[in-house]
Amino acid sequence: MTQDAFSETPITTASDQVFVDMRREIVEGSIVQGSKISEPELAKRYGVSRATLREALNRLESCYLVERKANVGCRVVALTAERLIEVYQVRSALEGLACRLAADNMAADEVQSLKQLLNQHLKTQRVKEGESYYQEAGDLDFHYRIIKGSKNDHLIHLLSNGLYQLIRMYRVQMGMVGPRVSKAFDEHLAIINAIENHDGELAELLMKRHISASQANIQTKFNLHAAQNERAEQ
Amino acid sequence: MTQDAFSETPITTASDQVFVDMRREIVEGSIVQGSKISEPELAKRYGVSRATLREALNRLESCYLVERKANVGCRVVALTAERLIEVYQVRSALEGLACRLAADNMAADEVQSLKQLLNQHLKTQRVKEGESYYQEAGDLDFHYRIIKGSKNDHLIHLLSNGLYQLIRMYRVQMGMVGPRVSKAFDEHLAIINAIENHDGELAELLMKRHISASQANIQTKFNLHAAQNERAEQ
DNA sequence: CCCCCCAAGATTGTCGACAATTTATGAATA
DNA sequence: TATTCATAAATTGTCGACAATCTTGGGGGG
């Protein structure tokens, strides 16, 4: 599974392409957070007309990566501590729900496949100790499968097309490569066990706790970042 | 508070106007659920160019009122029983969260104002017995204030600009004027009391239960509707 | 010296037309 | 008669240009 796991959009039209490209650049920070977006400039850069670019901007707004004001323009979302908290509060509630539903609705083979994936991640983790593979792609993959396991299309859309790009943006730009790898693995294991036992209540609780831990982890990095920036400005 | 309580968008541009107009027509059923949308036709009807109309369609898609397929077109969302369940599962989780946060973050005067509003609704309800005023506008108002009381902007946006138009669409088109009025009032009272006592856990629980009851109520109407339609088709 | 106002420049919103794709129509074949 | 394929019609996607709005810079008045 690639880093574009959550973008299941088949790219047919030109604005699709621009949307996907811009999304990657924003998430990775090539287009810096908080910066203003000039329509004529970017249209030229991507080699499309302004109408096509605006179509892409609309979709980026839908997934909270840019913000728009009438007659003023677009700017990339700013990664603040407050927003991080807000997003994670919402994420916790929604993914908790997804987890509870998955305990009822996930097919047996889906559960088995996910357990297998976890084991595979464990191996990979041992081999590439210290690498960010597991934390980045592996973690996303795990969460994504559970979300889909909820079988609630509205919820799936809300999380994969709505929140996760923003979450990834925080993770990538904060440089999430911490020592949480092994801990996260254990937490993942407990969650999948609860799901396998169809214990929705427990699964929800564990997922919420897992996400809280993840939030605390990012927040630490965030403060570190902020401190660095302050020092740099002096 | 009007029925447009959840549309806080100041209408500056032409596409804003089309967006608001179309949203009302879709929610109220003037543009029938499930029907295909012809861009040239509607553009002419609203007296704007296709570009402007498409801008509005993009926003309608963002709040789940229309669905889009590349190179095929737009159609109004279809009100199915499955979707109703999905939406209410999400609503329950999100508004439960909002309620829990409101118990911590709502200012004392906001709480007082809300209690006052409830009493006012009680009076109005007695006067206009059987009218749908309370259930429609009053209920929306109550929920909206709590959502805003969460002070979580992301959550507020997700609910008011995202879910509530779709919820209203179900309620309006199912003709929600039931006998749940007095029951709903008691439930609202219990919720606001929990919030006043800063008991977030209880407030969340009560809100989730309140929403479940509301869902059951709509679902009954929905089945009635479906039965009627079946009979009509024979 | 600061503030307000006005004009010039730049940016966004809107329009009509063209290109690309999908859908409808109908003739030919099995 | 049902099916398939090719062609025509209609719809969506994209473009470049114009209109409306906001921003910037400078000059005049307090």
Short mmCIF file of C-alpha atoms in Angstrom, two decimals, chain B residues 2-188:
data_model
loop_
_atom_site.label_atom_id
_atom_site.label_comp_id
_atom_site.label_asym_id
_atom_site.label_seq_id
_atom_site.Cartn_x
_atom_site.Cartn_y
_atom_site.Cartn_z
CA THR B 2 -34.70 30.64 10.73
CA GLN B 3 -34.45 27.33 8.97
CA ASP B 4 -31.18 28.56 7.56
CA ALA B 5 -29.66 28.56 11.00
CA PHE B 6 -26.86 26.34 9.88
CA SER B 7 -25.93 28.40 6.86
CA GLU B 8 -23.77 31.09 8.30
CA THR B 9 -22.30 31.88 4.94
CA PRO B 10 -22.58 35.55 4.05
CA ILE B 11 -23.86 35.60 0.51
CA THR B 12 -21.43 37.73 -1.46
CA THR B 13 -20.95 36.04 -4.79
CA ALA B 14 -23.39 34.75 -7.38
CA SER B 15 -22.47 31.13 -6.82
CA ASP B 16 -23.15 31.65 -3.11
CA GLN B 17 -26.70 32.59 -4.00
CA VAL B 18 -27.16 29.62 -6.32
CA PHE B 19 -25.67 27.35 -3.68
CA VAL B 20 -28.07 28.52 -0.98
CA ASP B 21 -31.07 28.42 -3.31
CA MET B 22 -30.31 24.96 -4.61
CA ARG B 23 -29.63 23.69 -1.14
CA ARG B 24 -33.03 24.82 0.02
CA GLU B 25 -34.74 23.29 -2.97
CA ILE B 26 -32.97 20.00 -2.49
CA VAL B 27 -33.62 19.85 1.24
CA GLU B 28 -37.28 20.70 0.76
CA GLY B 29 -37.68 18.32 -2.15
CA SER B 30 -38.42 20.82 -4.91
CA ILE B 31 -35.49 19.25 -6.64
CA VAL B 32 -36.37 15.64 -6.05
CA GLN B 33 -34.01 13.24 -4.36
CA GLY B 34 -32.16 10.89 -6.64
CA SER B 35 -32.85 12.91 -9.77
CA LYS B 36 -30.17 13.80 -12.27
CA ILE B 37 -28.98 17.37 -12.53
CA SER B 38 -28.54 18.92 -15.93
CA GLU B 39 -25.99 21.68 -15.84
CA PRO B 40 -27.23 23.61 -18.90
CA GLU B 41 -30.83 23.41 -17.72
CA LEU B 42 -30.20 24.61 -14.18
CA ALA B 43 -27.76 27.27 -15.30
CA LYS B 44 -30.48 28.75 -17.47
CA ARG B 45 -33.04 28.44 -14.69
CA TYR B 46 -30.90 30.35 -12.20
CA GLY B 47 -29.73 32.80 -14.81
CA VAL B 48 -26.03 32.13 -14.39
CA SER B 49 -23.29 30.60 -16.47
CA ARG B 50 -22.33 26.97 -16.19
CA ALA B 51 -19.07 27.85 -14.44
CA THR B 52 -21.00 29.54 -11.67
CA LEU B 53 -23.43 26.67 -11.39
CA ARG B 54 -20.60 24.16 -11.20
CA GLU B 55 -19.04 26.09 -8.36
CA ALA B 56 -22.33 25.71 -6.49
CA LEU B 57 -22.51 22.02 -7.34
CA ASN B 58 -19.06 21.53 -5.87
CA ARG B 59 -20.19 22.96 -2.58
CA LEU B 60 -23.36 20.92 -2.60
CA GLU B 61 -21.19 17.88 -3.03
CA SER B 62 -19.14 18.93 -0.01
CA CYS B 63 -22.23 18.77 2.17
CA TYR B 64 -23.37 15.47 0.69
CA LEU B 65 -26.46 16.76 -1.08
CA VAL B 66 -25.34 15.80 -4.57
CA GLU B 67 -23.02 13.13 -5.90
CA ARG B 68 -20.73 13.49 -8.82
CA LYS B 69 -19.16 11.18 -11.34
CA ALA B 70 -16.49 12.29 -13.74
CA ASN B 71 -17.72 12.76 -17.31
CA VAL B 72 -21.16 11.59 -16.29
CA GLY B 73 -22.66 14.26 -14.13
CA CYS B 74 -24.38 15.11 -10.94
CA ARG B 75 -27.38 13.66 -9.22
CA VAL B 76 -29.20 14.57 -6.06
CA VAL B 77 -28.50 12.25 -3.19
CA ALA B 78 -31.00 9.43 -2.73
CA LEU B 79 -32.68 9.12 0.64
CA THR B 80 -32.30 5.45 1.46
CA ALA B 81 -32.79 3.67 4.74
CA GLU B 82 -29.17 2.52 4.70
CA ARG B 83 -27.85 6.03 4.35
CA LEU B 84 -30.10 7.25 7.13
CA ILE B 85 -28.57 4.71 9.48
CA GLU B 86 -25.04 5.59 8.40
CA VAL B 87 -25.59 9.30 8.84
CA TYR B 88 -27.13 8.89 12.25
CA GLN B 89 -24.32 6.66 13.44
CA VAL B 90 -21.90 9.41 12.54
CA ARG B 91 -24.13 12.11 13.94
CA SER B 92 -24.42 10.30 17.23
CA ALA B 93 -20.66 10.04 17.62
CA LEU B 94 -19.99 13.64 16.62
CA GLU B 95 -22.76 15.29 18.54
CA GLY B 96 -21.99 13.15 21.54
CA LEU B 97 -18.49 14.56 21.38
CA ALA B 98 -19.84 18.07 20.95
CA CYS B 99 -21.98 17.64 24.01
CA ARG B 100 -19.10 16.36 26.10
CA LEU B 101 -16.94 19.28 25.03
CA ALA B 102 -19.74 21.74 25.64
CA ALA B 103 -19.95 20.59 29.24
CA ASP B 104 -16.41 21.89 29.66
CA ASN B 105 -16.34 24.83 27.31
CA MET B 106 -19.74 26.47 27.28
CA ALA B 107 -19.81 29.79 29.08
CA ALA B 108 -22.23 30.20 31.97
CA ASP B 109 -24.27 32.82 30.16
CA GLU B 110 -24.51 30.61 27.09
CA VAL B 111 -25.96 27.87 29.25
CA GLN B 112 -28.43 30.28 30.85
CA SER B 113 -29.47 31.59 27.48
CA LEU B 114 -30.07 28.08 26.26
CA LYS B 115 -32.18 27.21 29.30
CA GLN B 116 -34.19 30.32 28.70
CA LEU B 117 -34.67 29.31 25.08
CA LEU B 118 -35.96 25.93 26.20
CA ASN B 119 -38.58 27.52 28.45
CA GLN B 120 -39.62 29.75 25.63
CA HIS B 121 -40.05 26.70 23.43
CA LEU B 122 -42.18 25.09 26.10
CA LYS B 123 -44.56 28.02 26.05
CA THR B 124 -44.68 28.14 22.28
CA GLN B 125 -45.31 24.45 22.22
CA ARG B 126 -48.34 24.81 24.47
CA VAL B 127 -49.76 27.57 22.34
CA LYS B 128 -49.25 25.91 19.01
CA GLU B 129 -50.09 22.37 20.08
CA GLY B 130 -49.59 19.99 17.22
CA GLU B 131 -47.64 22.47 15.16
CA SER B 132 -44.25 21.47 13.98
CA TYR B 133 -42.53 24.60 15.17
CA TYR B 134 -40.71 23.14 18.09
CA GLN B 135 -39.66 19.93 16.46
CA GLU B 136 -38.31 21.69 13.41
CA ALA B 137 -36.74 25.03 14.17
CA GLY B 138 -36.56 24.68 17.93
CA ASP B 139 -34.84 21.35 17.93
CA LEU B 140 -32.35 22.51 15.35
CA ASP B 141 -31.66 25.61 17.37
CA PHE B 142 -31.02 23.63 20.51
CA HIS B 143 -28.60 21.26 18.84
CA TYR B 144 -26.87 24.06 17.04
CA ARG B 145 -26.14 25.97 20.21
CA ILE B 146 -24.62 22.97 21.87
CA ILE B 147 -22.51 22.23 18.83
CA LYS B 148 -21.19 25.76 18.91
CA GLY B 149 -20.69 25.41 22.64
CA SER B 150 -18.11 22.71 21.99
CA LYS B 151 -15.80 25.50 20.79
CA ASN B 152 -14.22 23.02 18.40
CA ASP B 153 -14.28 24.80 15.04
CA HIS B 154 -13.53 21.71 13.04
CA LEU B 155 -16.35 19.83 14.70
CA ILE B 156 -18.70 22.77 14.28
CA HIS B 157 -17.96 22.94 10.58
CA LEU B 158 -18.29 19.20 10.14
CA LEU B 159 -21.73 19.19 11.69
CA SER B 160 -23.30 22.43 10.55
CA ASN B 161 -21.90 22.62 7.05
CA GLY B 162 -21.57 18.91 6.56
CA LEU B 163 -24.13 16.69 8.16
CA TYR B 164 -27.04 18.85 9.16
CA GLN B 165 -28.29 19.73 5.71
CA LEU B 166 -28.59 16.05 4.95
CA ILE B 167 -30.30 15.42 8.27
CA ARG B 168 -32.71 18.25 7.64
CA MET B 169 -33.42 16.77 4.21
CA TYR B 170 -34.54 13.52 5.78
CA ARG B 171 -36.60 15.28 8.42
CA VAL B 172 -38.33 17.68 6.09
CA GLN B 173 -39.11 15.13 3.42
CA MET B 174 -40.31 12.56 5.92
CA GLY B 175 -42.55 15.23 7.40
CA MET B 176 -41.35 15.25 10.99
CA VAL B 177 -44.26 16.58 13.02
CA GLY B 178 -44.63 13.72 15.42
CA PRO B 179 -45.72 13.41 19.04
CA ARG B 180 -42.12 13.35 20.10
CA VAL B 181 -42.32 17.02 20.95
CA SER B 182 -42.85 16.78 24.70
CA LYS B 183 -40.49 13.84 25.07
CA ALA B 184 -37.80 15.72 23.19
CA PHE B 185 -38.28 18.65 25.51
CA ASP B 186 -37.60 16.55 28.58
CA GLU B 187 -34.53 15.05 26.96
CA HIS B 188 -33.25 18.49 26.06
#
